[in-house]
CSV table of C-alpha atoms and ligand atoms in Angstrom, one decimal:
chain,number,residue,atom,x,y,z
D,677,UNK,CA,62.2,82.5,60.5
D,678,UNK,CA,60.6,80.5,63.6
D,679,UNK,CA,59.0,82.1,66.8
D,680,UNK,CA,59.1,81.6,70.4
D,681,UNK,CA,55.7,83.3,72.2
D,682,UNK,CA,56.8,84.5,75.7
D,683,UNK,CA,54.2,85.1,78.3
D,684,UNK,CA,54.9,87.2,80.1
D,685,UNK,CA,53.6,87.7,84.6
D,686,UNK,CA,54.1,90.6,85.9
D,687,UNK,CA,55.4,94.3,84.6
D,688,UNK,CA,56.7,95.8,87.4
D,689,UNK,CA,60.8,97.1,88.2
D,690,UNK,CA,62.2,94.1,86.5
D,691,UNK,CA,58.5,93.3,84.0
D,692,UNK,CA,58.7,96.2,82.0
D,693,UNK,CA,62.6,96.0,81.5
D,694,UNK,CA,62.2,92.4,80.4
D,695,UNK,CA,59.2,94.1,77.6
D,696,UNK,CA,61.9,97.0,77.1
D,697,UNK,CA,64.1,94.1,76.0
D,698,UNK,CA,62.2,92.0,74.0
D,699,UNK,CA,60.6,94.4,71.7
D,700,UNK,CA,63.1,97.5,71.4
D,701,UNK,CA,66.0,94.8,70.7
D,702,UNK,CA,63.7,92.2,68.4
D,703,UNK,CA,65.8,92.9,65.9
D,704,UNK,CA,69.2,92.3,67.2
D,705,UNK,CA,68.2,89.4,69.0
D,706,UNK,CA,66.5,87.8,66.6
D,707,UNK,CA,69.6,88.0,64.2
D,708,UNK,CA,72.2,86.5,67.1
D,709,UNK,CA,69.3,83.4,67.7
D,710,UNK,CA,68.1,83.3,64.2
D,711,UNK,CA,64.6,83.4,65.4
D,712,UNK,CA,61.9,85.9,67.0
D,713,UNK,CA,61.3,86.1,70.4
D,714,UNK,CA,57.7,87.7,70.5
D,715,UNK,CA,56.0,88.9,73.6
D,716,UNK,CA,52.7,87.1,73.8
D,717,UNK,CA,50.4,88.4,75.7
D,718,UNK,CA,51.3,90.4,79.5
D,719,UNK,CA,49.4,89.9,83.1
D,720,UNK,CA,49.2,92.5,85.5
D,721,UNK,CA,47.3,93.4,88.6
D,722,UNK,CA,45.7,96.7,87.9
D,723,UNK,CA,46.0,97.2,83.7
D,724,UNK,CA,45.4,101.3,85.0
D,725,UNK,CA,49.0,101.2,87.1
D,726,UNK,CA,51.4,103.6,86.0
D,727,UNK,CA,54.4,101.7,84.0
D,728,UNK,CA,57.8,102.5,82.9
D,729,UNK,CA,57.4,100.6,79.6
D,730,UNK,CA,54.1,99.7,78.0
D,731,UNK,CA,53.7,97.3,75.8
D,732,UNK,CA,50.9,97.6,73.1
D,733,UNK,CA,46.6,97.6,75.1
D,734,UNK,CA,46.0,94.7,73.5
D,735,UNK,CA,48.5,92.2,75.1
D,736,UNK,CA,47.4,93.1,78.0
D,737,UNK,CA,45.6,90.8,80.4
D,738,UNK,CA,44.7,90.5,84.5
D,739,UNK,CA,44.1,86.9,83.8
D,740,UNK,CA,47.5,85.0,84.4
D,741,UNK,CA,45.4,81.9,82.4
D,742,UNK,CA,45.2,83.7,79.2
D,743,UNK,CA,49.3,83.4,79.4
D,744,UNK,CA,49.6,79.7,82.0
D,745,UNK,CA,48.8,76.8,80.3
D,746,UNK,CA,48.0,77.4,76.5
D,747,UNK,CA,50.2,76.1,74.8
D,748,UNK,CA,51.0,78.7,72.0
D,749,UNK,CA,52.7,80.5,74.6
D,750,UNK,CA,55.4,77.2,75.1
D,751,UNK,CA,57.4,80.3,77.5
D,752,UNK,CA,56.1,81.6,80.9
D,753,UNK,CA,57.7,84.3,82.4
D,754,UNK,CA,57.3,84.7,86.5
D,755,UNK,CA,58.5,88.7,87.9
D,756,UNK,CA,55.2,88.8,90.1
D,757,UNK,CA,57.3,88.0,93.3
D,758,UNK,CA,55.4,86.7,95.9
D,759,UNK,CA,55.4,82.8,97.0
D,760,UNK,CA,51.3,82.9,96.2
D,761,UNK,CA,50.2,82.9,93.8
D,762,UNK,CA,53.4,82.2,92.1
D,763,UNK,CA,54.0,79.1,94.0
D,764,UNK,CA,50.8,77.5,92.0
D,765,UNK,CA,50.6,79.7,88.3
D,766,UNK,CA,54.2,77.7,87.9
D,767,UNK,CA,53.5,74.9,88.9
D,768,UNK,CA,49.9,75.0,86.6
D,769,UNK,CA,52.7,76.2,83.7
D,770,UNK,CA,54.9,72.8,84.1
D,771,UNK,CA,51.9,70.6,84.4
D,772,UNK,CA,50.6,72.2,81.0
D,773,UNK,CA,54.3,71.5,79.2
D,774,UNK,CA,55.3,75.1,79.5
D,775,UNK,CA,58.9,76.1,80.4
D,776,UNK,CA,59.4,78.9,83.0
D,777,UNK,CA,62.1,81.7,83.7
D,778,UNK,CA,61.5,83.8,87.3
D,779,UNK,CA,63.8,86.2,89.2
D,780,UNK,CA,61.5,85.1,92.4
D,781,UNK,CA,64.8,84.0,94.6
D,782,UNK,CA,62.0,84.0,97.9
D,783,UNK,CA,59.9,81.7,95.4
D,784,UNK,CA,63.1,79.2,94.8
D,785,UNK,CA,64.0,78.9,98.3
D,786,UNK,CA,60.9,78.4,100.0
D,787,UNK,CA,58.8,76.2,97.9
D,788,UNK,CA,62.4,74.4,95.6
D,789,UNK,CA,62.0,71.2,96.0
D,790,UNK,CA,58.4,71.2,94.6
D,791,UNK,CA,59.3,73.4,92.3
D,792,UNK,CA,62.1,71.7,90.9
D,793,UNK,CA,61.2,68.3,90.8
D,794,UNK,CA,57.8,68.4,88.8
D,795,UNK,CA,60.3,70.0,86.5
D,796,UNK,CA,62.2,67.0,86.5
D,797,UNK,CA,59.0,65.6,86.3
D,798,UNK,CA,57.3,67.0,83.6
D,799,UNK,CA,61.0,67.1,82.0
D,800,UNK,CA,60.2,71.2,81.1
D,801,UNK,CA,63.4,74.2,81.9
D,802,UNK,CA,62.7,76.4,85.4
D,803,UNK,CA,65.3,79.2,84.9
D,804,UNK,CA,66.2,81.1,87.7
D,805,UNK,CA,69.1,83.1,86.5
D,806,UNK,CA,68.1,87.4,87.7
D,807,UNK,CA,67.1,85.7,91.3
D,808,UNK,CA,70.9,85.6,92.7
D,809,UNK,CA,72.7,88.4,92.1
D,810,UNK,CA,70.8,90.3,89.7
D,811,UNK,CA,72.6,90.9,86.6
D,812,UNK,CA,76.1,88.7,87.3
D,813,UNK,CA,75.3,85.4,85.5
D,814,UNK,CA,76.4,83.1,88.5
D,815,UNK,CA,73.9,80.9,88.1
D,816,UNK,CA,75.4,79.6,84.4
D,817,UNK,CA,78.5,79.7,86.5
D,818,UNK,CA,78.4,77.6,88.4
D,819,UNK,CA,75.6,75.4,86.2
D,820,UNK,CA,77.6,74.9,83.3
D,821,UNK,CA,81.0,76.9,83.8
D,822,UNK,CA,82.1,74.9,86.1
D,823,UNK,CA,80.1,71.5,86.8
D,824,UNK,CA,84.2,70.2,87.0
D,825,UNK,CA,84.7,71.4,89.9
D,826,UNK,CA,84.4,70.3,93.8
D,827,UNK,CA,83.2,74.0,95.1
D,828,UNK,CA,85.0,74.7,98.3
D,829,UNK,CA,83.7,77.6,98.8
D,830,UNK,CA,81.3,80.6,98.1
D,831,UNK,CA,81.3,84.1,99.9
D,832,UNK,CA,78.8,86.9,98.4
D,833,UNK,CA,77.4,90.3,98.6
D,834,UNK,CA,73.8,89.5,97.9
D,835,UNK,CA,71.9,92.5,98.3
D,836,UNK,CA,72.3,95.7,97.1
D,837,UNK,CA,69.9,97.8,99.5
D,838,UNK,CA,72.2,96.6,102.8
D,839,UNK,CA,75.5,97.0,100.7
D,840,UNK,CA,74.6,100.2,100.0
D,841,UNK,CA,73.2,101.6,103.7
D,842,UNK,CA,76.6,100.0,104.9
D,843,UNK,CA,78.6,101.8,102.1
D,844,UNK,CA,77.1,104.8,103.5
D,845,UNK,CA,77.9,103.9,106.7
D,846,UNK,CA,81.3,103.5,106.0
D,847,UNK,CA,82.1,106.2,103.4
D,848,UNK,CA,79.8,108.8,105.7
D,849,UNK,CA,79.6,108.2,109.2
D,850,UNK,CA,75.5,108.0,108.7
D,851,UNK,CA,74.1,105.9,111.6
D,852,UNK,CA,71.6,102.9,110.3
D,853,UNK,CA,67.9,104.7,109.9
D,854,UNK,CA,69.6,108.0,108.3
D,855,UNK,CA,71.1,105.5,105.8
D,856,UNK,CA,67.9,103.1,105.3
D,857,UNK,CA,65.9,106.6,105.1
D,858,UNK,CA,68.3,108.0,102.5
D,859,UNK,CA,67.5,104.8,100.9
D,860,UNK,CA,64.3,104.6,100.9
D,861,UNK,CA,64.0,108.5,99.8
D,862,UNK,CA,65.9,107.3,96.7
D,863,UNK,CA,64.1,104.5,95.8
D,864,UNK,CA,67.1,101.7,96.4
D,865,UNK,CA,65.1,100.5,99.4
D,866,UNK,CA,60.9,99.2,99.3
D,867,UNK,CA,58.7,100.6,102.1
D,868,UNK,CA,59.1,97.8,103.6
D,869,UNK,CA,62.8,96.8,104.0
D,870,UNK,CA,62.5,93.4,106.6
D,871,UNK,CA,63.6,91.0,103.7
D,872,UNK,CA,66.3,93.1,102.6
D,873,UNK,CA,67.9,94.5,106.2
D,874,UNK,CA,67.0,91.4,108.0
D,875,UNK,CA,69.2,89.2,105.8
D,876,UNK,CA,66.1,87.1,104.4
D,877,UNK,CA,66.6,88.1,100.9
D,878,UNK,CA,70.2,87.2,100.8
D,879,UNK,CA,69.6,84.6,102.5
D,880,UNK,CA,67.0,82.9,99.8
D,881,UNK,CA,69.9,84.2,97.2
D,882,UNK,CA,72.8,82.1,99.1
D,883,UNK,CA,69.9,79.0,99.3
D,884,UNK,CA,69.6,79.0,95.8
D,885,UNK,CA,74.1,79.0,95.6
D,886,UNK,CA,74.2,76.1,98.1
D,887,UNK,CA,72.1,74.7,96.0
D,888,UNK,CA,73.9,75.2,93.1
D,889,UNK,CA,76.8,74.5,94.3
D,890,UNK,CA,76.5,71.1,96.4
D,891,UNK,CA,73.5,69.9,95.1
D,892,UNK,CA,71.2,70.7,98.3
D,893,UNK,CA,68.4,72.9,99.5
D,894,UNK,CA,68.9,74.2,103.0
D,895,UNK,CA,66.4,75.7,104.2
D,896,UNK,CA,66.2,79.4,106.0
D,897,UNK,CA,66.3,77.5,110.0
D,898,UNK,CA,68.7,75.8,109.1
D,899,UNK,CA,71.5,78.4,109.0
D,900,UNK,CA,72.3,81.4,110.6
D,901,UNK,CA,70.8,84.6,109.1
D,902,UNK,CA,71.4,88.0,111.1
D,903,UNK,CA,71.0,91.2,109.1
D,904,UNK,CA,72.4,94.6,109.6
D,905,UNK,CA,69.7,96.3,112.0
D,906,UNK,CA,71.8,96.6,114.6
D,907,UNK,CA,74.9,98.0,113.5
D,908,UNK,CA,76.1,101.4,115.0
D,909,UNK,CA,78.2,104.2,114.1
D,910,UNK,CA,80.9,103.0,116.3
D,911,UNK,CA,81.5,99.5,114.6
D,912,UNK,CA,82.5,101.1,111.7
D,913,UNK,CA,85.2,103.2,112.9
D,914,UNK,CA,87.1,100.5,115.1
D,915,UNK,CA,86.3,98.6,111.8
D,916,UNK,CA,88.7,101.1,110.7
D,917,UNK,CA,91.0,100.9,113.1
D,918,UNK,CA,91.1,97.4,112.7
D,919,UNK,CA,91.9,97.5,109.1
D,920,UNK,CA,88.8,95.9,108.5
D,921,UNK,CA,85.3,97.6,106.5
D,922,UNK,CA,81.9,95.6,107.2
D,923,UNK,CA,79.4,93.8,104.9
D,924,UNK,CA,76.5,91.7,104.8
D,925,UNK,CA,78.2,88.6,104.0
D,926,UNK,CA,76.7,85.1,103.1
D,927,UNK,CA,78.6,82.3,103.2
D,928,UNK,CA,78.0,78.9,102.1
D,929,UNK,CA,81.2,76.3,102.1
D,930,UNK,CA,82.9,72.7,103.3
D,931,UNK,CA,84.3,72.0,106.1
D,932,UNK,CA,87.1,70.3,107.1
D,933,UNK,CA,84.9,67.6,107.9
D,934,UNK,CA,82.3,67.1,104.9
D,935,UNK,CA,80.0,68.9,106.3
D,936,UNK,CA,77.8,72.7,104.8
D,937,UNK,CA,78.5,75.7,107.0
D,938,UNK,CA,76.0,78.0,105.7
D,939,UNK,CA,75.5,81.4,106.9
D,940,UNK,CA,74.3,85.3,106.2
D,941,UNK,CA,75.5,87.7,108.7
D,942,UNK,CA,77.6,91.4,108.4
D,943,UNK,CA,81.2,90.6,108.9
D,944,UNK,CA,84.5,92.8,109.5
D,945,UNK,CA,86.4,91.9,106.3
D,946,UNK,CA,90.0,92.8,105.3
D,947,UNK,CA,89.9,96.5,103.0
D,948,UNK,CA,91.9,95.3,101.3
D,949,UNK,CA,90.2,92.5,99.8
D,950,UNK,CA,88.3,92.9,96.4
D,951,UNK,CA,84.5,91.8,98.2
D,952,UNK,CA,85.8,95.0,100.6
D,953,UNK,CA,85.6,97.2,98.0
D,954,UNK,CA,82.4,96.2,96.5
D,955,UNK,CA,80.6,99.1,97.0
D,956,UNK,CA,76.5,100.9,96.6
D,957,UNK,CA,74.4,98.9,95.2
D,958,UNK,CA,76.7,96.0,93.3
D,959,UNK,CA,76.6,92.4,94.9
D,960,UNK,CA,79.7,90.0,93.9
D,961,UNK,CA,79.8,86.3,94.2
D,962,UNK,CA,83.4,84.6,95.1
D,963,UNK,CA,83.3,80.8,94.2
D,964,UNK,CA,86.4,78.3,95.0
D,965,UNK,CA,86.8,75.0,93.3
D,966,UNK,CA,89.6,72.6,93.5
D,967,UNK,CA,90.2,72.8,90.3
D,968,UNK,CA,89.7,77.0,88.8
D,969,UNK,CA,91.1,78.0,91.9
D,970,UNK,CA,89.6,81.1,93.0
D,971,UNK,CA,86.9,83.4,90.2
D,972,UNK,CA,85.5,86.3,91.7
D,973,UNK,CA,82.1,88.3,90.2
D,974,UNK,CA,80.8,91.4,90.6
D,975,UNK,CA,78.5,93.9,88.9
D,976,UNK,CA,74.9,95.7,89.2
D,977,UNK,CA,72.6,92.9,91.6
D,978,UNK,CA,69.8,94.7,91.1
D,979,UNK,CA,67.5,97.3,89.7
D,980,UNK,CA,65.1,97.1,86.5
D,981,UNK,CA,67.5,96.7,83.3
D,982,UNK,CA,70.7,94.5,85.0
D,983,UNK,CA,68.2,92.3,86.1
D,984,UNK,CA,66.2,92.7,83.1
D,985,UNK,CA,69.5,90.9,81.7
D,986,UNK,CA,69.8,88.1,82.8
D,987,UNK,CA,65.6,87.0,82.9
D,988,UNK,CA,65.7,87.8,78.8
D,989,UNK,CA,69.1,86.2,78.7
D,990,UNK,CA,67.0,82.4,80.0
D,991,UNK,CA,64.6,83.1,77.5
D,992,UNK,CA,67.0,83.8,74.7
D,993,UNK,CA,68.7,80.4,76.2
D,994,UNK,CA,64.8,77.9,76.7
D,995,UNK,CA,64.4,79.7,72.6
D,996,UNK,CA,67.3,78.0,71.7
D,997,UNK,CA,66.5,74.8,73.6
D,998,UNK,CA,63.0,74.6,72.0
D,999,UNK,CA,64.4,74.4,68.3
D,1000,UNK,CA,64.5,71.6,66.9
D,1001,UNK,CA,68.1,69.3,66.9
D,1002,UNK,CA,68.7,71.6,69.8
D,1003,UNK,CA,71.0,69.1,73.3
D,1004,UNK,CA,69.3,68.0,76.3
D,1005,UNK,CA,68.4,70.5,78.8
D,1006,UNK,CA,70.8,71.1,81.6
D,1007,UNK,CA,69.4,69.9,84.9
D,1008,UNK,CA,67.5,73.1,86.6
D,1009,UNK,CA,70.4,72.7,89.4
D,1010,UNK,CA,72.8,71.9,87.5
D,1011,UNK,CA,72.5,67.8,89.4
D,1012,UNK,CA,70.3,64.8,88.0
D,1013,UNK,CA,69.1,64.9,92.3
D,1014,UNK,CA,69.5,66.0,95.2
D,1015,UNK,CA,72.9,65.7,97.8
D,1016,UNK,CA,72.2,64.8,100.9
D,1017,UNK,CA,75.0,67.2,103.3
D,1018,UNK,CA,74.5,67.4,107.0
D,1019,UNK,CA,74.8,71.2,108.1
D,1020,UNK,CA,77.9,72.2,110.7
D,1021,UNK,CA,75.4,73.5,113.4
D,1022,UNK,CA,76.7,77.2,114.6
D,1023,UNK,CA,77.8,76.3,117.4
D,1024,UNK,CA,80.6,74.5,115.5
D,1025,UNK,CA,82.3,77.1,114.0
D,1026,UNK,CA,85.1,78.6,114.7
D,1027,UNK,CA,86.4,82.4,113.7
D,1028,UNK,CA,87.5,85.2,115.2
D,1029,UNK,CA,85.2,87.7,116.6
D,1030,UNK,CA,84.7,91.3,117.0
D,1031,UNK,CA,83.2,92.3,120.6
D,1032,UNK,CA,82.6,95.8,121.5
D,1033,UNK,CA,81.6,96.4,125.1
D,1034,UNK,CA,79.8,99.5,126.6
D,1035,UNK,CA,81.5,99.6,130.3
D,1036,UNK,CA,82.0,101.8,133.4
D,1037,UNK,CA,84.9,103.3,133.3
D,1038,UNK,CA,86.8,102.0,136.5
D,1039,UNK,CA,89.7,99.6,138.1
D,1040,UNK,CA,89.0,96.1,137.0
D,1041,UNK,CA,86.6,95.8,134.6
D,1042,UNK,CA,89.4,94.8,131.2
D,1043,UNK,CA,90.3,91.8,134.1
D,1044,UNK,CA,86.6,91.0,134.6
D,1045,UNK,CA,86.0,90.0,131.1
D,1046,UNK,CA,89.0,89.1,129.8
D,1047,UNK,CA,89.7,86.4,133.0
D,1048,UNK,CA,85.8,85.6,132.0
D,1049,UNK,CA,86.8,85.7,127.7
D,1050,UNK,CA,90.6,83.9,129.3
D,1051,UNK,CA,87.9,80.1,131.5
D,1052,UNK,CA,86.0,79.6,128.4
D,1053,UNK,CA,89.4,79.7,125.8
D,1054,UNK,CA,89.5,83.1,124.1
D,1055,UNK,CA,92.6,84.6,123.5
D,1056,UNK,CA,92.3,88.6,122.6
D,1057,UNK,CA,94.3,89.4,119.9
D,1058,UNK,CA,94.2,92.9,120.4
D,1059,UNK,CA,92.0,95.9,122.5
D,1060,UNK,CA,91.4,99.3,122.3
D,1061,UNK,CA,89.4,102.0,125.0
D,1062,UNK,CA,87.5,104.5,123.2
D,1063,UNK,CA,89.0,107.6,125.0
D,1064,UNK,CA,85.8,110.0,124.0
D,1065,UNK,CA,83.5,111.0,127.0
D,1066,UNK,CA,80.8,108.2,128.0
D,1067,UNK,CA,78.2,106.9,125.3
D,1068,UNK,CA,75.5,104.6,127.0
D,1069,UNK,CA,76.5,105.5,129.8
D,1070,UNK,CA,79.8,104.2,130.1
D,1071,UNK,CA,82.7,103.9,127.5
D,1072,UNK,CA,83.6,101.7,124.7
D,1073,UNK,CA,86.1,98.3,124.8
D,1074,UNK,CA,86.3,96.9,121.6
D,1075,UNK,CA,88.5,93.7,121.1
D,1076,UNK,CA,89.9,91.3,118.3
D,1077,UNK,CA,90.2,87.9,119.4
D,1078,UNK,CA,91.9,85.0,118.1
D,1079,UNK,CA,90.3,82.6,116.9
D,1080,UNK,CA,87.5,80.7,118.8
D,1081,UNK,CA,85.2,79.2,119.0
D,1082,UNK,CA,81.3,80.4,118.4
D,1083,UNK,CA,79.7,78.1,121.3
D,1084,UNK,CA,82.4,79.0,123.8
D,1085,UNK,CA,81.7,82.9,122.8
D,1086,UNK,CA,78.6,82.9,123.4
D,1087,UNK,CA,78.8,81.3,126.6
D,1088,UNK,CA,81.3,83.6,127.8
D,1089,UNK,CA,79.2,87.0,126.6
D,1090,UNK,CA,76.3,85.1,128.3
D,1091,UNK,CA,78.8,85.8,131.4
D,1092,UNK,CA,80.1,89.0,130.7
D,1093,UNK,CA,76.8,89.9,130.0
D,1094,UNK,CA,75.8,89.3,133.4
D,1095,UNK,CA,78.5,91.8,135.3
D,1096,UNK,CA,77.1,94.8,136.5
D,1097,UNK,CA,79.9,97.1,134.9
D,1098,UNK,CA,78.2,96.7,132.2
D,1099,UNK,CA,76.1,100.0,131.2
D,1100,UNK,CA,74.7,98.0,128.1
D,1101,UNK,CA,74.6,94.8,125.9
D,1102,UNK,CA,77.8,93.6,124.6
D,1103,UNK,CA,77.9,93.4,120.1
D,1104,UNK,CA,80.8,91.0,118.7
D,1105,UNK,CA,80.8,91.2,115.3
D,1106,UNK,CA,82.0,87.7,113.5
D,1107,UNK,CA,86.0,88.9,111.1
D,1108,UNK,CA,86.1,86.8,107.5
D,1109,UNK,CA,89.7,86.6,106.1
D,1110,UNK,CA,88.4,85.5,103.3
D,1111,UNK,CA,91.5,84.6,102.3
C,1443,LIG,P1,57.6,94.3,91.5
C,1443,LIG,O1,58.1,96.1,91.1
C,1443,LIG,O2,56.7,95.3,92.5
C,1443,LIG,O3,56.0,94.5,90.1
C,1443,LIG,C1,55.2,93.0,90.1
C,1443,LIG,C2,54.3,93.3,89.6
C,1443,LIG,O4,53.5,91.8,89.3
C,1443,LIG,C3,53.8,93.9,88.1
C,1443,LIG,O5,53.3,94.6,87.5
C,1443,LIG,C4,52.0,93.7,89.5
C,1443,LIG,O6,51.2,94.2,88.4
C,1443,LIG,C5,52.9,92.0,89.2
C,1443,LIG,N1,51.4,91.7,90.3
C,1443,LIG,C6,51.9,91.4,91.3
C,1443,LIG,N2,50.5,90.9,91.8
C,1443,LIG,C7,50.3,89.9,91.1
C,1443,LIG,C8,48.8,88.7,90.7
C,1443,LIG,N3,47.6,88.2,91.3
C,1443,LIG,N4,48.5,88.9,89.2
C,1443,LIG,C9,49.2,90.1,87.9
C,1443,LIG,N5,49.7,90.4,87.8
C,1443,LIG,C10,50.7,90.5,89.4
C,1443,LIG,O7,58.1,94.0,91.0
C,1443,LIG,P2,59.8,93.2,91.6
C,1443,LIG,O8,60.9,94.6,91.3
C,1443,LIG,O9,59.8,93.4,89.2
C,1443,LIG,O10,60.4,92.5,91.1
C,1443,LIG,C11,59.9,90.9,90.5
C,1443,LIG,C12,60.0,90.0,90.7
C,1443,LIG,O11,61.4,89.7,90.4
C,1443,LIG,C13,60.0,89.4,92.1
C,1443,LIG,O12,60.4,88.0,92.3
C,1443,LIG,C14,61.5,90.3,93.4
C,1443,LIG,O13,62.2,89.3,93.7
C,1443,LIG,C15,62.5,89.7,91.8
C,1443,LIG,N6,63.8,91.0,91.4
C,1443,LIG,C16,63.5,92.0,92.0
C,1443,LIG,C17,64.7,92.7,91.6
C,1443,LIG,C18,64.8,94.0,91.3
C,1443,LIG,O14,66.0,94.4,91.4
C,1443,LIG,N7,63.4,94.6,91.5
C,1443,LIG,C19,66.3,91.9,91.6
C,1443,LIG,C20,65.9,90.6,91.6
C,1443,LIG,C21,64.7,90.0,91.7
C,1443,LIG,P3,50.4,95.4,88.6
C,1443,LIG,O15,52.1,96.8,87.8
C,1443,LIG,O16,49.2,95.9,87.6
C,1443,LIG,O17,50.8,96.5,90.1
C,1444,LIG,N1,65.9,93.8,97.3
C,1444,LIG,C1,67.0,93.2,96.3
C,1444,LIG,C2,68.0,93.9,96.4
C,1444,LIG,C3,66.9,93.1,95.3
C,1444,LIG,O1,68.5,95.0,97.3
C,1444,LIG,O2,69.0,93.0,96.3
C,1444,LIG,C4,67.2,92.2,94.2
C,1444,LIG,O3,67.1,90.6,95.0
């Protein structure tokens, strides 16, 4: 029986899970594959760090060069995270003729153009199933299950930490700060949660889904990215009154003019929609294709074993491709060449909006606000004034608009913000129909 040697760079949360599966499931994997997968070398930063799973000491090293560039290790698995030295090591592995598996969405979202080009140039594979939505096989679904389709839209909950926080705020009325502190205590959120709560992690994943669906690699600066830090308990109770649930939603779609509409922000979703029911650290992706219709995938978006499941799936596939007589590989993004699509400016999107004003409770306030909205062609569908005592120096007035243009709305809010009856900045949450 032949053996595929694998070199692992990183033995933290995900790397430990990968080492565990490869070593503990060796026999069953060999039976499924007809060949062995062997953990040949594992690189860490500190040999003495405490570990969830410890492979035999003889294969541990702190020198990545014992993996990258080694001809007897055809598969390099990058699970160290971060941009450098991960970028340099991945490029060197591809240049040396090694295939690469990674879970590093930040690396691919930021340096994907260079890395995918290097893989194409050297004829080597770069696989990244674990980089988006953990255990959910969404990369393979888009690349190999749905190539017959013109993808019309993708929407998803792509970050487990924020979904856990939003679930606690929805169900138990927690403030953002309390829900975050609790997520950190229970190990869901990292000590520095910025990437998750500001939306950058989910935005990196959205870039990769967009690349697979449309063959284009947008940069984060090309689209609207907004996290969950400014959401307040009032937003969740109002959402419930209007029949909505708040989620951090990633959207990538083709607009009627053939432009890409990409955005990542908190959104109110109809409470009855499948996506609204995705709770805790779970992730979900909904794909709409012209031929397949709607496909909904859901599962664990993070964590040691779910993420390792996706990484080992990629290792297995790469190892299969290395066997004599294997079929030629599918290009990394499922597209032979990158495409060029225009991105629709955020100003031009049209949605319904939830608005929360904090105002002095006196006659004429509602008509002043609605007058400004009307002047900018924004039609109000529902209004509720919260009767309970003053908050933030005023009372809360929440509105749901009919569909309106984002530019008109932002212009109107800039005007209402100047009214002296407002006692706090106005909050806006976009409403997604998700039909
Ligand atoms: P982690 O727990 O912080 O582990 C990182 C590992 O890389 C550690 O073993 C560390 O060594 C090693 N390392 C870091 N810098 C190194 C260097 N310069 N040289 C050698 N080794 C180095 O990270 P993780 O959570 O497993 O995440 C790994 C990757 O998977 C990231 O790209 C992340 O975005 C992605 N990912 C993670 C999850 C998840 O649930 N955690 C889910 C999906 C994707 P020491 O152990 O010696 O410190
Ligand atoms: N921090 C990420 C999350 C890990 O919470 O979803 C998985 O990429």
